[in-house]
GROMACS .gro file of C-alpha atoms in nm:
model
  436
    1MET     CA    1   0.604   0.826   6.164
    2SER     CA    2   0.812   1.127   6.286
    3SER     CA    3   1.169   0.929   6.133
    4LEU     CA    4   1.317   0.716   5.913
    5PRO     CA    5   1.472   0.365   5.919
    6GLU     CA    6   1.826   0.418   6.058
    7GLU     CA    7   1.998   0.172   5.735
    8PRO     CA    8   2.056   0.291   5.438
    9GLN     CA    9   1.769   0.311   5.221
   10ASP     CA   10   1.809   0.193   4.878
   11LEU     CA   11   1.552   0.477   4.756
   12ILE     CA   12   1.410   0.782   4.927
   13GLY     CA   13   1.125   0.962   4.811
   14ILE     CA   14   1.120   1.383   4.874
   15GLY     CA   15   0.824   1.456   4.879
   16PHE     CA   16   0.464   1.219   4.885
   17GLY     CA   17   0.200   1.376   4.645
   18PRO     CA   18   0.083   1.223   4.371
   19ALA     CA   19   0.388   1.159   4.217
   20ASN     CA   20   0.515   1.017   4.477
   21LEU     CA   21   0.258   0.858   4.606
   22ALA     CA   22   0.264   0.659   4.227
   23LEU     CA   23   0.636   0.551   4.249
   24ALA     CA   24   0.561   0.380   4.628
   25ILE     CA   25   0.313   0.187   4.456
   26ALA     CA   26   0.475   0.086   4.154
   27LEU     CA   27   0.789  -0.003   4.379
   28ARG     CA   28   0.556  -0.234   4.602
   29ASP     CA   29   0.385  -0.348   4.278
   30HIS     CA   30   0.770  -0.417   4.180
   31ASN     CA   31   0.889  -0.625   4.457
   32ALA     CA   32   0.538  -0.803   4.549
   33ARG     CA   33   0.646  -0.970   4.188
   34GLY     CA   34   1.039  -1.044   4.333
   35SER     CA   35   1.163  -0.996   4.034
   36THR     CA   36   1.506  -0.909   4.163
   37GLN     CA   37   1.727  -1.076   4.374
   38VAL     CA   38   1.736  -0.812   4.606
   39GLY     CA   39   1.432  -0.627   4.715
   40LEU     CA   40   1.374  -0.252   4.703
   41SER     CA   41   1.344  -0.074   5.030
   42ALA     CA   42   1.209   0.238   5.003
   43SER     CA   43   1.080   0.565   5.246
   44PHE     CA   44   0.966   0.910   5.197
   45VAL     CA   45   0.930   1.213   5.351
   46GLU     CA   46   0.679   1.514   5.308
   47ARG     CA   47   0.673   1.828   5.462
   48GLN     CA   48   0.276   1.833   5.531
   49THR     CA   49   0.144   1.691   5.856
   50GLY     CA   50  -0.087   1.457   5.676
   51PHE     CA   51  -0.137   1.368   5.281
   52GLY     CA   52  -0.340   1.644   5.063
   53TRP     CA   53  -0.344   1.754   4.695
   54HIS     CA   54  -0.437   2.089   4.637
   55ARG     CA   55  -0.639   2.153   4.912
   56GLY     CA   56  -0.715   2.493   4.872
   57MET     CA   57  -0.868   2.415   4.512
   58LEU     CA   58  -1.099   2.128   4.615
   59ILE     CA   59  -1.398   2.340   4.490
   60GLU     CA   60  -1.753   2.166   4.532
   61GLY     CA   61  -1.839   2.019   4.191
   62ALA     CA   62  -1.512   2.110   4.009
   63THR     CA   63  -1.392   1.862   3.781
   64MET     CA   64  -1.072   1.674   3.667
   65GLN     CA   65  -0.936   1.727   3.371
   66VAL     CA   66  -0.773   1.407   3.317
   67SER     CA   67  -0.944   1.083   3.230
   68PHE     CA   68  -0.967   0.847   3.632
   69LEU     CA   69  -0.781   0.617   3.413
   70LYS     CA   70  -0.448   0.786   3.434
   71ASP     CA   71  -0.492   0.731   3.815
   72LEU     CA   72  -0.182   0.604   3.999
   73ALA     CA   73  -0.150   0.306   3.870
   74THR     CA   74  -0.418   0.192   3.593
   75MET     CA   75  -0.170   0.302   3.289
   76ARG     CA   76   0.113   0.070   3.418
   77ASP     CA   77  -0.093  -0.199   3.584
   78PRO     CA   78  -0.430  -0.189   3.496
   79VAL     CA   79  -0.533  -0.453   3.742
   80SER     CA   80  -0.356  -0.301   4.004
   81ARG     CA   81  -0.520  -0.280   4.364
   82TYR     CA   82  -0.427   0.065   4.389
   83GLY     CA   83  -0.648   0.215   4.050
   84PHE     CA   84  -0.936   0.415   4.101
   85LEU     CA   85  -1.154   0.133   4.027
   86SER     CA   86  -1.026  -0.051   4.312
   87TYR     CA   87  -1.139   0.245   4.531
   88LEU     CA   88  -1.448   0.250   4.417
   89HIS     CA   89  -1.493  -0.098   4.427
   90ALA     CA   90  -1.386  -0.088   4.841
   91HIS     CA   91  -1.611   0.218   4.881
   92GLY     CA   92  -1.938   0.061   4.731
   93ARG     CA   93  -2.004   0.294   4.435
   94LEU     CA   94  -1.856   0.107   4.111
   95ALA     CA   95  -2.194   0.055   3.985
   96ASP     CA   96  -2.313   0.399   4.085
   97PHE     CA   97  -1.959   0.566   3.910
   98ILE     CA   98  -2.047   0.374   3.605
   99ASN     CA   99  -2.412   0.452   3.584
  100HIS     CA  100  -2.294   0.859   3.605
  101LYS     CA  101  -2.168   0.818   3.246
  102THR     CA  102  -1.818   1.022   3.284
  103MET     CA  103  -1.443   0.965   3.252
  104PHE     CA  104  -1.375   1.264   3.490
  105PRO     CA  105  -1.533   1.274   3.861
  106THR     CA  106  -1.490   1.543   4.068
  107ARG     CA  107  -1.158   1.713   4.210
  108ILE     CA  108  -1.283   1.600   4.557
  109GLU     CA  109  -1.368   1.260   4.515
  110PHE     CA  110  -1.039   1.212   4.316
  111HIS     CA  111  -0.871   1.360   4.646
  112ASP     CA  112  -1.057   1.111   4.802
  113TYR     CA  113  -0.890   0.827   4.597
  114LEU     CA  114  -0.516   0.971   4.665
  115GLU     CA  115  -0.563   0.951   5.012
  116TRP     CA  116  -0.700   0.622   5.032
  117ALA     CA  117  -0.417   0.464   4.833
  118ALA     CA  118  -0.186   0.688   5.062
  119ALA     CA  119  -0.318   0.514   5.392
  120HIS     CA  120  -0.171   0.170   5.304
  121PHE     CA  121   0.175   0.357   5.299
  122ALA     CA  122   0.192   0.575   5.592
  123ALA     CA  123   0.425   0.363   5.776
  124GLN     CA  124   0.668   0.442   5.506
  125VAL     CA  125   0.651   0.833   5.517
  126ALA     CA  126   0.790   1.135   5.715
  127TYR     CA  127   0.479   1.326   5.772
  128GLY     CA  128   0.617   1.715   5.879
  129THR     CA  129   0.939   1.675   5.771
  130HIS     CA  130   1.094   2.001   5.564
  131VAL     CA  131   1.408   1.835   5.387
  132THR     CA  132   1.638   2.109   5.283
  133GLU     CA  133   1.979   1.922   5.200
  134LEU     CA  134   2.108   1.642   5.011
  135ARG     CA  135   2.462   1.584   5.144
  136PRO     CA  136   2.672   1.266   4.974
  137VAL     CA  137   2.827   0.996   5.172
  138LYS     CA  138   3.149   0.875   5.001
  139ASP     CA  139   3.342   0.523   5.009
  140ASP     CA  140   3.668   0.469   5.094
  141HIS     CA  141   3.739   0.513   4.751
  142GLY     CA  142   3.657   0.858   4.757
  143ASP     CA  143   3.322   0.799   4.541
  144ILE     CA  144   2.971   0.896   4.684
  145VAL     CA  145   2.772   0.585   4.682
  146ALA     CA  146   2.471   0.742   4.892
  147VAL     CA  147   2.293   1.033   5.044
  148GLU     CA  148   2.216   1.201   5.378
  149VAL     CA  149   1.866   1.388   5.358
  150LEU     CA  150   1.881   1.661   5.652
  151THR     CA  151   1.644   1.876   5.756
  152GLY     CA  152   1.633   2.273   5.821
  153ASP     CA  153   1.774   2.197   6.170
  154GLY     CA  154   2.091   1.967   6.043
  155ASN     CA  155   1.960   1.679   6.161
  156VAL     CA  156   1.986   1.350   5.927
  157VAL     CA  157   1.662   1.193   5.879
  158GLY     CA  158   1.775   0.912   5.676
  159THR     CA  159   2.029   0.785   5.450
  160ALA     CA  160   1.946   0.680   5.075
  161ARG     CA  161   2.152   0.515   4.749
  162SER     CA  162   1.909   0.669   4.557
  163VAL     CA  163   1.680   0.984   4.562
  164VAL     CA  164   1.359   1.102   4.383
  165LEU     CA  165   1.301   1.432   4.421
  166GLY     CA  166   0.873   1.491   4.372
  167VAL     CA  167   0.824   1.808   4.577
  168GLY     CA  168   0.548   1.941   4.328
  169LEU     CA  169   0.451   2.278   4.209
  170GLN     CA  170   0.540   2.630   4.386
  171PRO     CA  171   0.236   2.862   4.361
  172HIS     CA  172   0.395   3.186   4.139
  173LEU     CA  173   0.310   3.522   4.237
  174PRO     CA  174   0.391   3.805   4.037
  175GLU     CA  175   0.764   3.983   4.113
  176ASN     CA  176   0.730   4.189   4.469
  177VAL     CA  177   0.344   4.039   4.553
  178ARG     CA  178   0.329   3.953   4.910
  179VAL     CA  179   0.099   3.717   5.052
  180SER     CA  180  -0.094   3.871   5.317
  181GLU     CA  181  -0.491   3.854   5.480
  182ARG     CA  182  -0.646   3.975   5.181
  183VAL     CA  183  -0.426   3.887   4.911
  184TRP     CA  184  -0.356   3.528   4.812
  185HIS     CA  185  -0.270   3.263   4.547
  186ASN     CA  186  -0.517   3.082   4.454
  187HIS     CA  187  -0.365   2.796   4.566
  188ASP     CA  188  -0.498   2.864   4.926
  189LEU     CA  189  -0.857   2.998   4.811
  190LEU     CA  190  -1.092   2.758   5.075
  191THR     CA  191  -0.872   2.782   5.336
  192ARG     CA  192  -0.850   3.188   5.313
  193LEU     CA  193  -1.179   3.232   5.221
  194ARG     CA  194  -1.278   3.055   5.560
  195ASP     CA  195  -1.080   3.303   5.720
  196LEU     CA  196  -1.183   3.614   5.538
  197PRO     CA  197  -1.359   3.873   5.746
  198GLU     CA  198  -1.675   4.009   5.708
  199PRO     CA  199  -1.689   4.177   5.357
  200VAL     CA  200  -1.705   4.504   5.304
  201HIS     CA  201  -1.707   4.598   4.947
  202HIS     CA  202  -1.874   4.320   4.808
  203ARG     CA  203  -1.620   4.270   4.564
  204PHE     CA  204  -1.333   4.030   4.491
  205VAL     CA  205  -1.067   4.105   4.220
  206VAL     CA  206  -0.898   3.779   4.039
  207VAL     CA  207  -0.598   3.846   3.853
  208GLY     CA  208  -0.523   3.487   3.595
  209ALA     CA  209  -0.692   3.312   3.289
  210GLY     CA  210  -0.611   2.993   3.304
  211GLN     CA  211  -0.847   2.692   3.403
  212SER     CA  212  -0.769   2.791   3.806
  213ALA     CA  213  -0.880   3.148   3.749
  214ALA     CA  214  -1.194   3.048   3.585
  215GLU     CA  215  -1.315   2.836   3.870
  216VAL     CA  216  -1.200   3.075   4.129
  217VAL     CA  217  -1.432   3.314   3.945
  218GLU     CA  218  -1.704   3.068   3.926
  219HIS     CA  219  -1.675   2.968   4.245
  220LEU     CA  220  -1.705   3.378   4.402
  221HIS     CA  221  -1.963   3.418   4.213
  222THR     CA  222  -2.153   3.141   4.318
  223SER     CA  223  -2.075   3.199   4.690
  224TYR     CA  224  -2.122   3.575   4.733
  225PRO     CA  225  -2.429   3.620   4.617
  226ARG     CA  226  -2.395   4.000   4.701
  227ALA     CA  227  -2.059   3.992   4.586
  228GLU     CA  228  -1.899   4.175   4.269
  229VAL     CA  229  -1.632   3.947   4.098
  230CYS     CA  230  -1.359   4.101   3.859
  231ALA     CA  231  -1.197   3.909   3.635
  232VAL     CA  232  -0.858   4.097   3.543
  233PHE     CA  233  -0.618   3.959   3.213
  234GLY     CA  234  -0.462   4.061   2.935
  235ARG     CA  235  -0.615   3.847   2.686
  236TYR     CA  236  -0.920   3.957   2.514
  237GLY     CA  237  -1.113   3.672   2.669
  238TYR     CA  238  -1.050   3.320   2.849
  239SER     CA  239  -0.903   3.055   2.603
  240PRO     CA  240  -1.047   2.674   2.527
  241ALA     CA  241  -0.828   2.419   2.616
  242ASP     CA  242  -0.725   2.174   2.370
  243ASP     CA  243  -0.848   1.838   2.466
  244SER     CA  244  -0.909   1.718   2.085
  245ALA     CA  245  -0.764   1.363   2.048
  246PHE     CA  246  -0.510   1.408   1.823
  247ALA     CA  247  -0.367   1.651   2.027
  248ASN     CA  248  -0.357   1.497   2.369
  249ARG     CA  249  -0.127   1.208   2.193
  250ILE     CA  250   0.114   1.462   2.368
  251PHE     CA  251   0.075   1.328   2.722
  252ASP     CA  252   0.088   0.944   2.569
  253PRO     CA  253   0.352   0.778   2.703
  254SER     CA  254   0.493   0.706   2.348
  255ALA     CA  255   0.516   1.079   2.334
  256VAL     CA  256   0.787   1.106   2.595
  257ASP     CA  257   0.990   0.910   2.396
  258ASP     CA  258   0.977   1.102   2.090
  259PHE     CA  259   1.041   1.455   2.319
  260HIS     CA  260   1.325   1.300   2.437
  261ARG     CA  261   1.526   1.215   2.171
  262ALA     CA  262   1.420   1.498   1.943
  263PRO     CA  263   1.671   1.760   1.860
  264GLU     CA  264   1.646   2.095   2.100
  265PRO     CA  265   1.484   2.304   1.779
  266VAL     CA  266   1.187   2.037   1.784
  267LYS     CA  267   1.139   2.047   2.144
  268LYS     CA  268   1.094   2.360   2.129
  269ALA     CA  269   0.842   2.375   1.876
  270LEU     CA  270   0.651   2.091   2.051
  271LEU     CA  271   0.631   2.293   2.359
  272ALA     CA  272   0.509   2.595   2.152
  273TYR     CA  273   0.253   2.383   1.950
  274HIS     CA  274   0.088   2.234   2.215
  275ARG     CA  275   0.097   2.513   2.494
  276ASN     CA  276  -0.283   2.534   2.473
  277THR     CA  277  -0.324   2.220   2.615
  278ASN     CA  278  -0.224   2.266   2.964
  279TYR     CA  279  -0.124   2.668   2.991
  280SER     CA  280  -0.323   2.974   3.038
  281VAL     CA  281  -0.689   2.769   2.879
  282VAL     CA  282  -0.987   2.666   3.054
  283ASP     CA  283  -1.225   2.398   2.980
  284ALA     CA  284  -1.496   2.501   2.690
  285ASP     CA  285  -1.778   2.403   2.909
  286LEU     CA  286  -1.676   2.656   3.223
  287ILE     CA  287  -1.604   2.928   2.954
  288GLU     CA  288  -1.970   2.860   2.829
  289GLU     CA  289  -2.108   2.903   3.161
  290LEU     CA  290  -1.951   3.178   3.277
  291TYR     CA  291  -2.040   3.334   2.970
  292ARG     CA  292  -2.398   3.217   3.017
  293ARG     CA  293  -2.352   3.426   3.343
  294SER     CA  294  -2.276   3.735   3.201
  295TYR     CA  295  -2.468   3.776   2.915
  296GLN     CA  296  -2.764   3.702   3.165
  297GLU     CA  297  -2.639   3.958   3.424
  298LYS     CA  298  -2.653   4.187   3.127
  299THR     CA  299  -3.038   4.123   3.026
  300GLN     CA  300  -3.100   4.168   3.406
  301GLY     CA  301  -2.946   4.525   3.442
  302ARG     CA  302  -2.719   4.429   3.723
  303GLU     CA  303  -2.364   4.272   3.654
  304ARG     CA  304  -2.219   4.124   3.876
  305LEU     CA  305  -1.973   3.912   3.682
  306ARG     CA  306  -1.699   4.169   3.530
  307ILE     CA  307  -1.428   4.071   3.255
  308LEU     CA  308  -1.178   4.321   3.252
  309ASN     CA  309  -1.026   4.213   2.896
  310ALA     CA  310  -0.724   4.352   2.760
  311SER     CA  311  -0.617   4.452   3.095
  312ARG     CA  312  -0.368   4.415   3.411
  313MET     CA  313  -0.343   4.492   3.757
  314ALA     CA  314  -0.154   4.802   3.772
  315GLY     CA  315  -0.102   4.776   4.161
  316PHE     CA  316  -0.189   4.821   4.459
  317ASP     CA  317  -0.281   4.904   4.794
  318PRO     CA  318  -0.358   4.683   5.135
  319ARG     CA  319  -0.585   4.862   5.401
  320ARG     CA  320  -0.768   4.791   5.678
  321ASP     CA  321  -1.110   4.652   5.535
  322GLY     CA  322  -0.988   4.571   5.206
  323VAL     CA  323  -0.741   4.613   4.920
  324ARG     CA  324  -0.745   4.921   4.690
  325VAL     CA  325  -0.644   4.807   4.330
  326GLN     CA  326  -0.553   4.998   4.005
  327VAL     CA  327  -0.637   4.827   3.673
  328GLU     CA  328  -0.513   4.953   3.360
  329HIS     CA  329  -0.689   4.896   2.993
  330LEU     CA  330  -0.394   4.769   2.810
  331VAL     CA  331  -0.583   4.933   2.439
  332ALA     CA  332  -0.704   5.295   2.590
  333GLY     CA  333  -0.408   5.313   2.895
  334GLU     CA  334  -0.699   5.434   3.137
  335ARG     CA  335  -0.695   5.337   3.483
  336SER     CA  336  -0.889   5.264   3.712
  337THR     CA  337  -0.987   5.170   4.089
  338LEU     CA  338  -1.163   4.901   4.250
  339ASP     CA  339  -1.219   4.863   4.626
  340CYS     CA  340  -1.206   4.485   4.713
  341ASP     CA  341  -1.231   4.271   4.992
  342ALA     CA  342  -0.985   4.035   4.845
  343LEU     CA  343  -0.716   4.059   4.539
  344ILE     CA  344  -0.656   3.645   4.435
  345PHE     CA  345  -0.398   3.573   4.234
  346ALA     CA  346  -0.415   3.248   3.978
  347THR     CA  347  -0.088   3.310   3.818
  348GLY     CA  348  -0.013   2.995   3.825
  349TYR     CA  349   0.314   2.732   3.932
  350ARG     CA  350   0.646   2.687   3.904
  351PRO     CA  351   0.837   2.335   3.901
  352PRO     CA  352   1.145   2.423   4.180
  353ASP     CA  353   1.505   2.441   4.099
  354PRO     CA  354   1.675   2.125   4.235
  355ALA     CA  355   1.984   2.280   4.280
  356SER     CA  356   1.832   2.445   4.571
  357MET     CA  357   1.835   2.109   4.713
  358LEU     CA  358   2.128   1.920   4.523
  359HIS     CA  359   2.353   2.149   4.763
  360GLY     CA  360   2.719   1.996   4.783
  361LEU     CA  361   2.544   1.747   4.464
  362THR     CA  362   2.577   1.989   4.220
  363GLY     CA  363   2.917   1.960   4.086
  364PHE     CA  364   2.856   1.620   4.004
  365CYS     CA  365   2.536   1.709   3.801
  366GLU     CA  366   2.554   1.765   3.420
  367THR     CA  367   2.403   2.057   3.301
  368ASP     CA  368   2.316   2.175   2.902
  369GLU     CA  369   2.464   2.492   2.717
  370GLN     CA  370   2.142   2.657   2.945
  371GLY     CA  371   2.225   2.543   3.235
  372ARG     CA  372   1.966   2.279   3.278
  373LEU     CA  373   2.027   1.958   3.427
  374ARG     CA  374   2.063   1.685   3.221
  375VAL     CA  375   1.823   1.384   3.258
  376GLY     CA  376   1.832   1.134   3.122
  377ARG     CA  377   1.502   0.905   2.933
  378ASP     CA  378   1.481   0.681   3.322
  379TYR     CA  379   1.429   1.042   3.453
  380ARG     CA  380   1.795   0.998   3.649
  381VAL     CA  381   2.011   1.303   3.638
  382ALA     CA  382   2.302   1.281   3.436
  383THR     CA  383   2.620   1.295   3.668
  384ASP     CA  384   3.011   1.257   3.687
  385PRO     CA  385   3.122   0.862   3.699
  386SER     CA  386   3.193   0.951   4.043
  387LEU     CA  387   2.830   1.024   4.188
  388ARG     CA  388   2.701   0.641   4.169
  389CYS     CA  389   2.430   0.664   4.412
  390GLY     CA  390   2.062   0.788   4.205
  391ILE     CA  391   1.933   1.122   4.152
  392TYR     CA  392   1.629   1.122   3.989
  393LEU     CA  393   1.361   1.377   3.915
  394GLN     CA  394   0.976   1.426   3.921
  395GLY     CA  395   0.904   1.745   3.787
  396GLY     CA  396   1.110   2.039   3.639
  397THR     CA  397   1.202   1.813   3.385
  398GLU     CA  398   0.963   1.969   3.063
  399HIS     CA  399   1.284   2.042   2.931
  400THR     CA  400   1.367   1.692   2.880
  401HIS     CA  401   1.038   1.492   2.838
  402GLY     CA  402   0.829   1.717   2.744
  403LEU     CA  403   0.455   1.897   2.882
  404SER     CA  404   0.345   1.606   3.055
  405SER     CA  405   0.728   1.623   3.309
  406SER     CA  406   0.492   1.734   3.631
  407LEU     CA  407   0.125   1.631   3.532
  408LEU     CA  408  -0.068   1.318   3.644
  409SER     CA  409  -0.123   1.190   3.288
  410ASN     CA  410   0.210   0.963   3.302
  411ALA     CA  411   0.251   0.933   3.683
  412ALA     CA  412   0.175   0.578   3.706
  413ILE     CA  413   0.432   0.531   3.376
  414ARG     CA  414   0.688   0.770   3.477
  415ALA     CA  415   0.718   0.612   3.840
  416GLY     CA  416   0.711   0.280   3.700
  417GLU     CA  417   1.025   0.364   3.468
  418ILE     CA  418   1.192   0.481   3.778
  419VAL     CA  419   1.157   0.198   3.978
  420ARG     CA  420   1.309  -0.060   3.697
  421SER     CA  421   1.577   0.155   3.667
  422ILE     CA  422   1.672   0.212   4.041
  423ALA     CA  423   1.621  -0.150   4.021
  424ALA     CA  424   1.826  -0.221   3.782
  425HIS     CA  425   2.112   0.015   3.887
  426ARG     CA  426   2.094  -0.216   4.201
  427GLU     CA  427   2.141  -0.549   4.057
  428ALA     CA  428   2.456  -0.424   3.846
  429ALA     CA  429   2.573  -0.320   4.201
  430TYR     CA  430   2.502  -0.630   4.356
  431ARG     CA  431   2.639  -0.850   4.070
  432GLU     CA  432   2.989  -0.656   4.130
  433ARG     CA  433   2.950  -0.755   4.476
  434VAL     CA  434   2.907  -1.085   4.424
  435ASN     CA  435   3.170  -1.108   4.135
  436ALA     CA  436   3.473  -0.919   4.323
   0.00000   0.00000   0.00000
């Protein structure tokens, strides 16, 4: 689909990753119940030419960090036809998966599930469409009642009474680092490795201490048996993720209620207390596996896995046949030089600034003392009353909704809450017109 319907939609979703895919499912379920006088219409736009979610990190054997029950629908509707169990049943693997005795499918299988679900909504998605601006549409009274969705060349691809920004997280690189043939973010790992010239130095350098960094180290160490893999990070060792039962409650739907109504000092404290559930931490099993490999190599006298802890990358110089990396040990202050075939930054992701897309709408949006958007519990941006259309955020709301803001954990519940909010505002507008 190359364009959206010409008539105004009730909502247009910007981005079609797991978050807005869950929204499409919740909307279809909502309409199927016939619970509103006026059905909700929706379309989506996606920059990629087809559905894809972190394809560059679909490493063989890597598993999800959340239970399969936290799929696109189950937490909201356990009998949804779009849940992971329905996917398994449709593919004839339900009994096999049960016998597997795991709550954590491989990332490859879960991505296949996401693609299966996305295929049910292909007619509603304009793939290959890069949205750069939302332009206000005013009525005769000067109120903003809809927005036009524009691409970079100024074309209007659709108009909607509400927009849902679900553009996902963006790979983060240290300042002044530019991607090149041999320097990249782990987001593109598998793609870049396929195009990498024949190794000359038989060495890789990986910067970062989180789950993705450890997965990259393990993958390179396995896939390149002749190569040395150097893990560079400021910590003394990989830190285990806290996935204990009580700590995991921070991702429960009820925790979002608690967080949203908490005073600002409590919000900050909760984020600080539980950062080790999600940020710069590694699954304990993977830590044990990397340590096992490191120890075995020491006993055999050939260390291919090098953990350069308490260190930082002090600089690098791209060369014709590789990259020369400077590594500084933070304790001793000593520097060493590593000539490698590729330098991979596993330095995390950041949510995009919604204001970069809102343009003419930003002046109508309320902000807090730190300049951050005020967002209601229903994920609707607080706005001036003259802006009557809805702006909803899927991501970029950690300051208002907590750690699950951009995570899969609450995708199903969050989507249902947004649909209910849009439906409530739509019904109110419908009654207003009827009673006028």
